[in-house]
GROMACS .gro file of C-alpha atoms in nm:
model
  446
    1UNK     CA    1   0.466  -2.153  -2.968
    2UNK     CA    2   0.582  -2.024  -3.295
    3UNK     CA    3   0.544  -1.632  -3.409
    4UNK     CA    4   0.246  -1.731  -3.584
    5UNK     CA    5   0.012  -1.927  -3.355
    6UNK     CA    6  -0.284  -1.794  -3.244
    7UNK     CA    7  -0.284  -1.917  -2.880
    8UNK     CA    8  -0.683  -1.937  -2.855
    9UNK     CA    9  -0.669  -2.208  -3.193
   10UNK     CA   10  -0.387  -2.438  -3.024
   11UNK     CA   11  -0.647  -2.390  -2.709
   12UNK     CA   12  -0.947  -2.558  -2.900
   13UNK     CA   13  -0.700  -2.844  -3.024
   14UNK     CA   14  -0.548  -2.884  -2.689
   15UNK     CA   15  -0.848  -2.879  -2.495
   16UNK     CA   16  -1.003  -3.190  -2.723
   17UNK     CA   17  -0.700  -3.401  -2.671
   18UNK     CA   18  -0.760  -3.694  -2.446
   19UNK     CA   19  -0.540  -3.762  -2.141
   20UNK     CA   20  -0.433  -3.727  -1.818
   21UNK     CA   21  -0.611  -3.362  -1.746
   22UNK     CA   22  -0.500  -3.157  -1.375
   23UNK     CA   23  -0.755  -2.899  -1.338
   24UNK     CA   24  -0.733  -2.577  -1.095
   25UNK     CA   25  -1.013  -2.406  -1.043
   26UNK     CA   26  -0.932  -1.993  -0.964
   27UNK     CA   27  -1.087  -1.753  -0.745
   28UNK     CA   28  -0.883  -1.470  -0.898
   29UNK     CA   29  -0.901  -1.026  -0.908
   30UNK     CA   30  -0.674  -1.092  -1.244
   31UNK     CA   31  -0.849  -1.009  -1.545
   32UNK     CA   32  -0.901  -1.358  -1.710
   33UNK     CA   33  -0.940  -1.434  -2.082
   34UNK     CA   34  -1.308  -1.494  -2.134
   35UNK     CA   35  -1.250  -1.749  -2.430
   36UNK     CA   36  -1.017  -2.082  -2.349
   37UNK     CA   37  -0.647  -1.919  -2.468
   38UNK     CA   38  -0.280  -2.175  -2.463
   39UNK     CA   39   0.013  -2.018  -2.240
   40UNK     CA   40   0.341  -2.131  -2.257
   41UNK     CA   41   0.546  -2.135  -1.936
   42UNK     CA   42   0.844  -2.376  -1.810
   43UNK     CA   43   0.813  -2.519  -2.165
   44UNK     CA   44   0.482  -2.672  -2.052
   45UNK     CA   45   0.118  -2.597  -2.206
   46UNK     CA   46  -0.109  -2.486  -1.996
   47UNK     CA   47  -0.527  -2.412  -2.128
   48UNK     CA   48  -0.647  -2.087  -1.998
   49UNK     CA   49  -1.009  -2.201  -1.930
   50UNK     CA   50  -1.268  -1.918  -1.924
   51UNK     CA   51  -1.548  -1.924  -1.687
   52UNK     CA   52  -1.903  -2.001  -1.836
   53UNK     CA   53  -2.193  -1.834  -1.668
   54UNK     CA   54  -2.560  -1.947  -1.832
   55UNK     CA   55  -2.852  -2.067  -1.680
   56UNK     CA   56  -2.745  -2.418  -1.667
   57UNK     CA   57  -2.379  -2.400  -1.528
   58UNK     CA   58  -2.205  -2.153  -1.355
   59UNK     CA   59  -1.828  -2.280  -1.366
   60UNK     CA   60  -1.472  -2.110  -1.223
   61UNK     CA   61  -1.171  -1.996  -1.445
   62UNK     CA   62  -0.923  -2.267  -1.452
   63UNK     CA   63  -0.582  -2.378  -1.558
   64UNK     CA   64  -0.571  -2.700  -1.675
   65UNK     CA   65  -0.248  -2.894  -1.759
   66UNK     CA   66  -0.251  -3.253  -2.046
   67UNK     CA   67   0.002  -3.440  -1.738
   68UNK     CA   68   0.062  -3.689  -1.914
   69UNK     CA   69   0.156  -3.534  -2.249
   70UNK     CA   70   0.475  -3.452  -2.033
   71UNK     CA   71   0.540  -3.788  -1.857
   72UNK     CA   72   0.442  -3.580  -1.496
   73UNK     CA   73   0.165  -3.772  -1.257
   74UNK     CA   74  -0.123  -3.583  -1.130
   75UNK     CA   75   0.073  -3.423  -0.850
   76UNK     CA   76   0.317  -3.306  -1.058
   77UNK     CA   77   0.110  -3.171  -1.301
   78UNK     CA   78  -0.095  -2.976  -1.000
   79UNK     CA   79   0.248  -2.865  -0.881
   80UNK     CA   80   0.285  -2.693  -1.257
   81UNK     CA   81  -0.031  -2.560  -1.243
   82UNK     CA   82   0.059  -2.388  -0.856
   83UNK     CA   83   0.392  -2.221  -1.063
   84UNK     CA   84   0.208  -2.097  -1.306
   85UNK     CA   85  -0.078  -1.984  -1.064
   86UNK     CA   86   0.219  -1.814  -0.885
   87UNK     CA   87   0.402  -1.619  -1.176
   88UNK     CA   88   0.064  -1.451  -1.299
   89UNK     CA   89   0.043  -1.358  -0.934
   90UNK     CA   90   0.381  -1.251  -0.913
   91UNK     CA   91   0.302  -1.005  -1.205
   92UNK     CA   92  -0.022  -0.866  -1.128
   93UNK     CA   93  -0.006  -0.851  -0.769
   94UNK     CA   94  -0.368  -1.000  -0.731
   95UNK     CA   95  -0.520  -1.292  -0.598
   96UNK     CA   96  -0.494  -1.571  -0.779
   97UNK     CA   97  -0.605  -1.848  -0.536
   98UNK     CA   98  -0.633  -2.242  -0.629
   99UNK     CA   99  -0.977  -2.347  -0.483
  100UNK     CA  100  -1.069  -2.662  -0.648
  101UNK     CA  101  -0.909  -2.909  -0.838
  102UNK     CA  102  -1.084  -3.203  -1.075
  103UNK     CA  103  -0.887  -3.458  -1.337
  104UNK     CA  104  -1.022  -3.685  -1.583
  105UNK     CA  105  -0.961  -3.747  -1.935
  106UNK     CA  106  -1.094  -3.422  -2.076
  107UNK     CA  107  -1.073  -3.043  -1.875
  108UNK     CA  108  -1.352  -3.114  -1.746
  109UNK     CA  109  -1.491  -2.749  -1.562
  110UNK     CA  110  -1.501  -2.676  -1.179
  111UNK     CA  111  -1.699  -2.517  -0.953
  112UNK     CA  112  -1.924  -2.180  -0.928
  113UNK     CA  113  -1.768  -1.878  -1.036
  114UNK     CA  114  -1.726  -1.607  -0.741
  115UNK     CA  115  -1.630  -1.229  -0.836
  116UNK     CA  116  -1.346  -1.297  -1.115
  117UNK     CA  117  -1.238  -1.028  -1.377
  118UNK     CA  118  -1.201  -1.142  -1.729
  119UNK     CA  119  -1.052  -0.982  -2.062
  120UNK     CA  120  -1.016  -1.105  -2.436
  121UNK     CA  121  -0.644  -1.188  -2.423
  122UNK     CA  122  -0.441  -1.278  -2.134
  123UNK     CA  123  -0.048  -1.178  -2.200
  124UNK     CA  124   0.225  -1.423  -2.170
  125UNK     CA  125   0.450  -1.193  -2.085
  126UNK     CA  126   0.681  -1.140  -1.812
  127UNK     CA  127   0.626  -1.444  -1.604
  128UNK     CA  128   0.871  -1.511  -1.385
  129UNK     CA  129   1.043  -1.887  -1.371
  130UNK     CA  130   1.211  -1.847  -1.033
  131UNK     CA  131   1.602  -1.998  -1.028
  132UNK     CA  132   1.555  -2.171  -0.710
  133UNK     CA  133   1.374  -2.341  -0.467
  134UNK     CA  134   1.426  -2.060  -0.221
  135UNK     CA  135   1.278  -1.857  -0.455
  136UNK     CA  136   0.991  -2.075  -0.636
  137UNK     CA  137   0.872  -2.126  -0.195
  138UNK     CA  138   0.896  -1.713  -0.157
  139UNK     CA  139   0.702  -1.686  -0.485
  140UNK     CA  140   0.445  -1.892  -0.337
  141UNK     CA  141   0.404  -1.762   0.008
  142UNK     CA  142   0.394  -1.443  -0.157
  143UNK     CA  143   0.092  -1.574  -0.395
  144UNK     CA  144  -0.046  -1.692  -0.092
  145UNK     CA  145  -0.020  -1.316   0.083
  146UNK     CA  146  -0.207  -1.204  -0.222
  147UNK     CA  147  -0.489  -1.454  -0.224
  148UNK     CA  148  -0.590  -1.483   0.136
  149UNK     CA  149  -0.879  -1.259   0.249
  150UNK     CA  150  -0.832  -1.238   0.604
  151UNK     CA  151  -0.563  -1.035   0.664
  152UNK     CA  152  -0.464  -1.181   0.951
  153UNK     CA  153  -0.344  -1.519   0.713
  154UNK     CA  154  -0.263  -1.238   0.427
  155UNK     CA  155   0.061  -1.089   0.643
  156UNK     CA  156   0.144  -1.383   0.790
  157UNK     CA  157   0.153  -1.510   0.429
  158UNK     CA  158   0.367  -1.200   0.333
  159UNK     CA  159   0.635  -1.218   0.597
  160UNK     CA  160   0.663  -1.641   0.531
  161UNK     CA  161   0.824  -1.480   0.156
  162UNK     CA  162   1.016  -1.260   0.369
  163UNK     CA  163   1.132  -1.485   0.578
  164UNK     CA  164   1.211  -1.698   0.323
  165UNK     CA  165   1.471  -1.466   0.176
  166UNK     CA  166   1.603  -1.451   0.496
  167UNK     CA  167   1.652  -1.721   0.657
  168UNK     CA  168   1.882  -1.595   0.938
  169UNK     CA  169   1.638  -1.441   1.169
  170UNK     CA  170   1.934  -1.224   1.366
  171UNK     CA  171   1.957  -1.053   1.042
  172UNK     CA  172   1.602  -0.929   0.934
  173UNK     CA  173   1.569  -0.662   1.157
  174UNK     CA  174   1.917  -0.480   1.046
  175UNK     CA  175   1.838  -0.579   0.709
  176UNK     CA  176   1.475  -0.404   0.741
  177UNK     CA  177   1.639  -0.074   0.911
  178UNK     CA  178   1.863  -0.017   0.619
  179UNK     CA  179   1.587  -0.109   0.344
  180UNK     CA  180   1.309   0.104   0.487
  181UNK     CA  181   1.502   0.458   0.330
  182UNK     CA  182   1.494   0.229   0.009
  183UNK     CA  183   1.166   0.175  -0.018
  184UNK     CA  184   0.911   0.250  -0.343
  185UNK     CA  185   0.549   0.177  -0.230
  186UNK     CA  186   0.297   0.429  -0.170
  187UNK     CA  187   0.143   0.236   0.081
  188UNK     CA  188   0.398   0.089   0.260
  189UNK     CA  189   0.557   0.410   0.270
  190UNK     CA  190   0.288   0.583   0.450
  191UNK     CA  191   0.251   0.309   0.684
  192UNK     CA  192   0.616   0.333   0.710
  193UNK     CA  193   0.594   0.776   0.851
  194UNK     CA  194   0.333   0.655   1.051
  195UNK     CA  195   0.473   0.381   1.270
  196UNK     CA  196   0.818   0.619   1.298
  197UNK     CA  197   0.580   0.881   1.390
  198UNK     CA  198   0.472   0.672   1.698
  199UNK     CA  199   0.856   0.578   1.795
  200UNK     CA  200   0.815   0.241   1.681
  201UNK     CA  201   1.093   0.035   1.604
  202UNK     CA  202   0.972  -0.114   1.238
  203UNK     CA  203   1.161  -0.400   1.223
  204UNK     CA  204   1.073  -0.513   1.645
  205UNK     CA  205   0.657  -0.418   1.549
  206UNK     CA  206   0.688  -0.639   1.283
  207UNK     CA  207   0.777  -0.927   1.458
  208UNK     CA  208   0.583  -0.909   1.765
  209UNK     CA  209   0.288  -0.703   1.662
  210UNK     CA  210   0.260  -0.920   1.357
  211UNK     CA  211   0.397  -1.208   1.286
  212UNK     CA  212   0.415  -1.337   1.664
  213UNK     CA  213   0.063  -1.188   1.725
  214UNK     CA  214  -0.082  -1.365   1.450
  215UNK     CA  215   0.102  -1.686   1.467
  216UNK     CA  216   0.068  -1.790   1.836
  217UNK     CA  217  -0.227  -1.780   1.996
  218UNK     CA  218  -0.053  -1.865   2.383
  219UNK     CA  219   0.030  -1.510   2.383
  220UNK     CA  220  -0.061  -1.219   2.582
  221UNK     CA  221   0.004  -0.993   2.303
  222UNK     CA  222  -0.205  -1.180   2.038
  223UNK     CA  223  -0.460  -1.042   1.753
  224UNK     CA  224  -0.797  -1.064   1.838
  225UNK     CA  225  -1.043  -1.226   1.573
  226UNK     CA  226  -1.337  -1.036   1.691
  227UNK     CA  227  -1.124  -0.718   1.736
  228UNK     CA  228  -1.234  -0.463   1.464
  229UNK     CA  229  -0.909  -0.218   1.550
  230UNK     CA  230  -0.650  -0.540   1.531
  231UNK     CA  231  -0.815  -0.604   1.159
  232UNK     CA  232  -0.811  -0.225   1.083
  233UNK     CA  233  -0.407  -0.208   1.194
  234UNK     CA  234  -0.295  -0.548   1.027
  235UNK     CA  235  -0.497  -0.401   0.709
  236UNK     CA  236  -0.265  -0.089   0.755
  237UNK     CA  237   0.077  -0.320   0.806
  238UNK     CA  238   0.008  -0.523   0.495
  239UNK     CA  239   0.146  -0.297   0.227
  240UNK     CA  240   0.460  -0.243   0.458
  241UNK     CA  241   0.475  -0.614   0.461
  242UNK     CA  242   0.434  -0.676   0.111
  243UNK     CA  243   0.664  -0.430   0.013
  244UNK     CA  244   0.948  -0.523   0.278
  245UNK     CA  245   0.895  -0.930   0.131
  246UNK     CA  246   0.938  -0.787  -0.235
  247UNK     CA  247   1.250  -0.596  -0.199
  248UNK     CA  248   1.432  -0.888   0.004
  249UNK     CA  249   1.303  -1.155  -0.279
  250UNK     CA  250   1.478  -0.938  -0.485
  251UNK     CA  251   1.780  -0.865  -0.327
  252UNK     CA  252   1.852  -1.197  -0.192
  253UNK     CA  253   1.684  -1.434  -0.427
  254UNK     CA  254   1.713  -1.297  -0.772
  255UNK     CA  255   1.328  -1.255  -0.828
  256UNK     CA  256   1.318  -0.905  -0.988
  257UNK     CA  257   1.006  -0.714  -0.935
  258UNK     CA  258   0.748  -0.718  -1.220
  259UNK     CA  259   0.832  -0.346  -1.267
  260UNK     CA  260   1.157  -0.425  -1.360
  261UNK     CA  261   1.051  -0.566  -1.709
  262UNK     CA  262   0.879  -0.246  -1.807
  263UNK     CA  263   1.177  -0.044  -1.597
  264UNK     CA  264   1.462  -0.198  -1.773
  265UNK     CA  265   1.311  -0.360  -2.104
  266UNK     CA  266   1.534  -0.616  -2.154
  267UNK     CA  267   1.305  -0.812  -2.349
  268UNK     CA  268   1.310  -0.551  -2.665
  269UNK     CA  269   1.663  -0.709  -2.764
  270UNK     CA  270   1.641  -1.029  -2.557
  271UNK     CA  271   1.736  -1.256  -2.892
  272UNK     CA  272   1.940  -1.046  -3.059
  273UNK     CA  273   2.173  -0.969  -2.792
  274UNK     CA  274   2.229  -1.357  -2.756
  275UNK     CA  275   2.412  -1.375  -3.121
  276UNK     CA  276   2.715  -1.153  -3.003
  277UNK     CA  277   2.962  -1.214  -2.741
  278UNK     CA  278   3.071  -0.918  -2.468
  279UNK     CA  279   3.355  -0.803  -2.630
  280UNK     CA  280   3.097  -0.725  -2.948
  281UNK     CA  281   2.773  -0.577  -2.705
  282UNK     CA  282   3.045  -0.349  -2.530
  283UNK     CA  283   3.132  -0.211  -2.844
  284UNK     CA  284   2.749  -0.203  -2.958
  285UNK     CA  285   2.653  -0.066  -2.620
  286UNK     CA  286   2.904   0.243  -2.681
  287UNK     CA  287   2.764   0.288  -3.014
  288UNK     CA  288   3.042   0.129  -3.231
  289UNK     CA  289   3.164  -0.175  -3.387
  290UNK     CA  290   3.412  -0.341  -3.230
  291UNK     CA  291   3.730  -0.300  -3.412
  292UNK     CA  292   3.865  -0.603  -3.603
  293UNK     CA  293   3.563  -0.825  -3.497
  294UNK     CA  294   3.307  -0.925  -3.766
  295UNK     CA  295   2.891  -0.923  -3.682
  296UNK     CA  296   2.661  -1.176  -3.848
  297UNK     CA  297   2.296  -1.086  -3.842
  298UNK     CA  298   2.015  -1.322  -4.033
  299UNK     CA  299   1.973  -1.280  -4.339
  300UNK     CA  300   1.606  -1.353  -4.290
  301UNK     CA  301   1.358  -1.242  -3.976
  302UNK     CA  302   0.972  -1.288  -3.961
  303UNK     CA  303   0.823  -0.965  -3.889
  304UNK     CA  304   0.489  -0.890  -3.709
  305UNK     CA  305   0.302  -0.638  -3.483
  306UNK     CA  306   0.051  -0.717  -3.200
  307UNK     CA  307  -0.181  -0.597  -2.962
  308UNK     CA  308  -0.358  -0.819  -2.709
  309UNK     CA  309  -0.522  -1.049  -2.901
  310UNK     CA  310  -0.495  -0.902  -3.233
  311UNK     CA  311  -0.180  -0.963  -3.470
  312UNK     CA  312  -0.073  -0.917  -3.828
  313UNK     CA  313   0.209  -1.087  -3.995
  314UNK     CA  314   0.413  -0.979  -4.283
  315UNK     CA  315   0.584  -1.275  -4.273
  316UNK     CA  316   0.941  -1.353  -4.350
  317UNK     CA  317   1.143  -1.058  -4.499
  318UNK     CA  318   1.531  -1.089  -4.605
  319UNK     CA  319   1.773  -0.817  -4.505
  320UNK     CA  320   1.900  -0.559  -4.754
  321UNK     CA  321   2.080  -0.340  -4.547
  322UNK     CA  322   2.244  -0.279  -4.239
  323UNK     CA  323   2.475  -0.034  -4.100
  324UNK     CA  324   2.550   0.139  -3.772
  325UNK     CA  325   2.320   0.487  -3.761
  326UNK     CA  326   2.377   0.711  -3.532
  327UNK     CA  327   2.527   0.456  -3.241
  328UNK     CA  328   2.235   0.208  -3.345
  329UNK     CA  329   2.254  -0.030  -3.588
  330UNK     CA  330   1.964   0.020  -3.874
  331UNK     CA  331   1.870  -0.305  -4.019
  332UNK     CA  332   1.642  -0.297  -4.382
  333UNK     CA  333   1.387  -0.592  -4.456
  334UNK     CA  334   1.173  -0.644  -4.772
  335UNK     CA  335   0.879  -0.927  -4.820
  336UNK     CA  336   0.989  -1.207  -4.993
  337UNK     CA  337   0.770  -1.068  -5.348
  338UNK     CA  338   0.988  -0.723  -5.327
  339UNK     CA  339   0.672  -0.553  -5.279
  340UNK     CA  340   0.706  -0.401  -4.921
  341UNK     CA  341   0.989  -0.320  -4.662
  342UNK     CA  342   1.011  -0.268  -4.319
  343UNK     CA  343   1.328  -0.076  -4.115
  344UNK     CA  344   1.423  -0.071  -3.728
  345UNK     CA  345   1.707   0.024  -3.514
  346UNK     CA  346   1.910  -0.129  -3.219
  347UNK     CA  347   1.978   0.119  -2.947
  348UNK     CA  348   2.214  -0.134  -2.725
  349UNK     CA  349   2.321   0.197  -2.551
  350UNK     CA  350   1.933   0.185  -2.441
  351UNK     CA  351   1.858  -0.167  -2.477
  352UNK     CA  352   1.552  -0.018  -2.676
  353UNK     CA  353   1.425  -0.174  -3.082
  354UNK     CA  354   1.321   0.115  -3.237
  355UNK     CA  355   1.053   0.187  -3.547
  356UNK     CA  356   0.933   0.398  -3.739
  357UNK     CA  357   0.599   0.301  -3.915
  358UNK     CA  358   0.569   0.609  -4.073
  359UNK     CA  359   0.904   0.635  -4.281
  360UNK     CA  360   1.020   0.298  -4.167
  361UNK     CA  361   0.742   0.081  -4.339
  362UNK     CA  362   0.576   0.093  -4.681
  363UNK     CA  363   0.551   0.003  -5.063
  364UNK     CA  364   0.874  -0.025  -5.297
  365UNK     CA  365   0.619   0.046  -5.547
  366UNK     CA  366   0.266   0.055  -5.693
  367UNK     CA  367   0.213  -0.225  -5.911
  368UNK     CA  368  -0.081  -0.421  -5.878
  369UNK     CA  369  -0.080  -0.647  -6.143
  370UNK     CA  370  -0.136  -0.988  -5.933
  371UNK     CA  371  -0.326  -1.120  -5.620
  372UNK     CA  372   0.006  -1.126  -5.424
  373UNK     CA  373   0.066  -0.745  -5.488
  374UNK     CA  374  -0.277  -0.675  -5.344
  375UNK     CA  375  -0.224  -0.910  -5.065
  376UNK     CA  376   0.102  -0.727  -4.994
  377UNK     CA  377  -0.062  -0.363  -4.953
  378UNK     CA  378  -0.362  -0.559  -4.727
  379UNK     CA  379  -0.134  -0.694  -4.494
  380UNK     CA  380   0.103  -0.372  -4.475
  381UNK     CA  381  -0.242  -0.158  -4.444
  382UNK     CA  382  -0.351  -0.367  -4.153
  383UNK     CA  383   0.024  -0.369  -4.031
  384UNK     CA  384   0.061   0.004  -4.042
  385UNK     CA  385  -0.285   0.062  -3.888
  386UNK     CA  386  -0.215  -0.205  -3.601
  387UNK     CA  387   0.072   0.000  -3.450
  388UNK     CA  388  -0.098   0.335  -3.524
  389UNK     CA  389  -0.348   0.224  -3.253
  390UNK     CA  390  -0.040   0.146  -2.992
  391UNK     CA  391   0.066  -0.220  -3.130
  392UNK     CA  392   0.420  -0.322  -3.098
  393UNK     CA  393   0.642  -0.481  -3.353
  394UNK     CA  394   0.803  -0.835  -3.278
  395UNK     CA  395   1.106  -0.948  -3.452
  396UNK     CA  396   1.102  -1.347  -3.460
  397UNK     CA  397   1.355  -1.573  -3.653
  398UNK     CA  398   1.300  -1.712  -3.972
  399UNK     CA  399   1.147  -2.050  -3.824
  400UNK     CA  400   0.941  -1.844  -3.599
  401UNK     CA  401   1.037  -2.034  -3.294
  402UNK     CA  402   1.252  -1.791  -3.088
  403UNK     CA  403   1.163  -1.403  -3.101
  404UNK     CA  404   1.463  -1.178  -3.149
  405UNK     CA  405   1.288  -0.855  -3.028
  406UNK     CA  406   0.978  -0.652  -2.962
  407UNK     CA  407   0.953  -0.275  -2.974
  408UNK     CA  408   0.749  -0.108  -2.676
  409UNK     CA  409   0.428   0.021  -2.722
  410UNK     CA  410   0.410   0.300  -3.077
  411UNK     CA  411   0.241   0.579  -2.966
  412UNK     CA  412   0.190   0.842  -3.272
  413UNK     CA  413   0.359   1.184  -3.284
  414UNK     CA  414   0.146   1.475  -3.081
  415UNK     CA  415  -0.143   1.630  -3.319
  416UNK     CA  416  -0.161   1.265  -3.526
  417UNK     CA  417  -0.429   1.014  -3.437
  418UNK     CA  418  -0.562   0.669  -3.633
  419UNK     CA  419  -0.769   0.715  -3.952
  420UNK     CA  420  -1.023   0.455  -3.860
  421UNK     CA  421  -1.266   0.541  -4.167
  422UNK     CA  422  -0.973   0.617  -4.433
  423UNK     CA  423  -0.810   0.266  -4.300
  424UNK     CA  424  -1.169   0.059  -4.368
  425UNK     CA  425  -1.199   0.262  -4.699
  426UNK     CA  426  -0.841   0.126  -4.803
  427UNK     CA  427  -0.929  -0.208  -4.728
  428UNK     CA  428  -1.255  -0.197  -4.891
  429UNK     CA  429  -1.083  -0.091  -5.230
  430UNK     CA  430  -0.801  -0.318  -5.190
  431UNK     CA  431  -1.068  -0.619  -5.113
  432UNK     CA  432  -1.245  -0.529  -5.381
  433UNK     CA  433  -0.987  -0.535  -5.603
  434UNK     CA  434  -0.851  -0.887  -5.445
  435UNK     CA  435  -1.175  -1.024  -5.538
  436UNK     CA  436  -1.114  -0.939  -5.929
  437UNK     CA  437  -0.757  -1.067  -5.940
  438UNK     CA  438  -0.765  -1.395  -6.106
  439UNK     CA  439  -0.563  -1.687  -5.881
  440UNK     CA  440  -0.256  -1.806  -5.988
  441UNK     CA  441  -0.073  -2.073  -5.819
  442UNK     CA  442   0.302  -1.987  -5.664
  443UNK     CA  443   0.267  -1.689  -5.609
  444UNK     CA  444   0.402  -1.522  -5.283
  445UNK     CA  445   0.294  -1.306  -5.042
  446UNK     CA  446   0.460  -1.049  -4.797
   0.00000   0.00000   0.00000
């Protein structure tokens, strides 16, 4: 999708093309968008279907996948539809659990909706396209873990993603003695004192008192169905479980946790670290220039801040200055009509984008004398007032198709909080005065 799609339009136009639908309907604990919303992932399109509760029709959340606008048969397209299933489970850590399926030439809807969360914008965000097929089969036992109700099924589900990062079975419980100091958890920490607190050895319990238990049913030593205390302890193991399968998927498979994108933030410089090579980011990681070698940054970027479902473009601004401040380099923008500019900076010490919409954003000057100065001040208003109330800023190329970077979260200085009524007065005037300005043709905009 480009910069300046809005993902629940391209869901309306998707969702009337005719084709080769795959439908999944969800039981899920992640909040779902409650209005059909378009999410990218694996290059695919995939329509975010809502749930519709009314008197007539009571129908699940869904993702649905156009097959054939991809060349993939029904089975692949349900296979697309399990990955996707199993990244937004992979970042929530919730049940996202594939109960029903229907195709036909339209997304048609599935099923009766059962206890499912929904929200007005479901991110994009962070979902991880696992590397392998080692790690795409973890991801899904793991997803499968999460879903599962009975808990018996919902560690057995947890150790298969273990398991799966390590194959060699001689070498779990070593692996698991020397990971147990390491872990994060609450949970699985406290389950973790408790079972050393007994004399158990973690690793052996696990095994036996779990996975064996649960898996074969010739055993002396199985868990009983109808045994209230065997539910309450496999309850108690899960987190230990879960948290033992995590750290191994990571270690051994490459599949970070979904911490790890808040943690280390690599997205905030994702595209622009990608135009330099590593003799250049070592020298912009110490703060410098590397000596003798030149940098070329755009000359134009497409500039706009977003939260959730809510986003307001200034649109493509050209550079008109950029230097290294302070060990970051300080790039200057201004709208395409000269009538506003916009300033960040690159921490690569920090990996962080950083702005200032205080000082960092505003007019280069007052006229008004056309409706693309007044359009200007409207857009920076709603800009401004956007990150005030904890938007972020995303830095997209000029053709809007790759995104270059995205600040964290703005959260105003201590003592400072959004002017809600002195924003809607602003607008008013500046509406008001819109709707006086005579149109012109040609004229730009920010």
């Amino acid at each position: 999708m480009l910069a300046s799609d809005d993902p629940f339009k391209l869901a309306e136009r998707y969702q009337n093309q005719r084709g080769q639908w795959v439908v999944g309907g969800l039981e899920t604990q992640v909040f779902w968008p409650n209005s059909p919303q378009l999410v990218r992932f694996e290059n695919l399109d995939f329509l975010l279907q809502s749930a519709v509760v009314d008197d007539q029709h009571r129908s699940l959340p869904a993702i649905a996948i156009r097959a054939n606008g991809y060349g993939l048969t029904v089975n692949e397209g349900r296979a697309a539809v399990m990955r996707l299933a199993t990244a937004i489970a992979w970042r929530e850590g919730k049940k996202v659990d594939i109960v029903m399926w229907s195709e036909g030439s339209h997304p048609h809807r599935v099923g009766r909706m059962l206890n499912n969360a929904f929200t007005e914008y479901f991110s994009g965000e962070n979902l991880h396209v696992p590397q392998s097929g080692e790690a795409r089969k973890a991801l899904a036992y793991y997803r499968e873990g999460l879903s599962l109700g009975n808990p018996f099924y919902s560690f057995l589900g947890f150790y298969k993603a273990f398991a799966r990062s390590l194959p060699n079975g001689r070498e779990r419980g070593p692996w698991i003695e020397q990971a147990l100091p390491r872990m994060t958890d609450r949970d699985a920490i406290s389950r973790r004192e408790e079972l050393q607190a007994q004399g158990d050895n973690i690793s052996e319990y696990l095994a036996t008192q779990g996975r064996h238990a649960i898996a074969h049913a010739e055993r002396e030593d199985i868990v009983d169905p109808d045994d209230p205390d065997d539910h309450q302890r496999i309850h108690l193991d899960k987190p230990l479980m879960r948290h033992l399968a995590e750290l191994a998927m990571d270690e051994r498979l490459g599949v970070p946790p979904p911490s790890a994108y808040e943690r280390d933030h690599l997205y905030e410089l994702e595209g622009f670290r990608a135009l330099f090579d590593d003799e250049q980011l070592e020298g912009l990681r110490r703060g410098a220039f590397t000596e003798g070698r030149d940098y070329e940054l755009p000359d134009e970027l497409y500039v706009m801040a977003r939260k959730g479902q809510t986003a307001v473009h200034l649109g493509l601004m050209h550079m008109t200055a950029s230097c290294m401040d302070d060990g970051k380099v300080g790039i200057e923008l201004e709208s395409a009509n000269g009538r506003a500019f916009f300033a960040f900076w690159m921490d690569f010490t920090n990996e962080r984008l950083i702005i200032d919409p205080i000082q960092g954003c505003g007019l280069l000057n007052a006229t008004r004398e056309s409706r693309s100065d007044i359009q200007s001040e409207i857009s920076l208003e709603e800009f401004k007032f956007l990150i005030y109330c904890n938007g972020s800023v995303e830095i997209w190329s000029s053709d809007q198709e790759r995104r270059m970077g995205k600040s964290e979260a703005y959260v105003l200085p201590n003592n400072w909080s959004p002017d809600f009524a002195g924003h809607q007065q602003n607008l008013t005037g500046l509406n008001e005065l819109l709707q006086g300005m005579p149109e012109i043709g040609g004229e730009a905009t920010v």
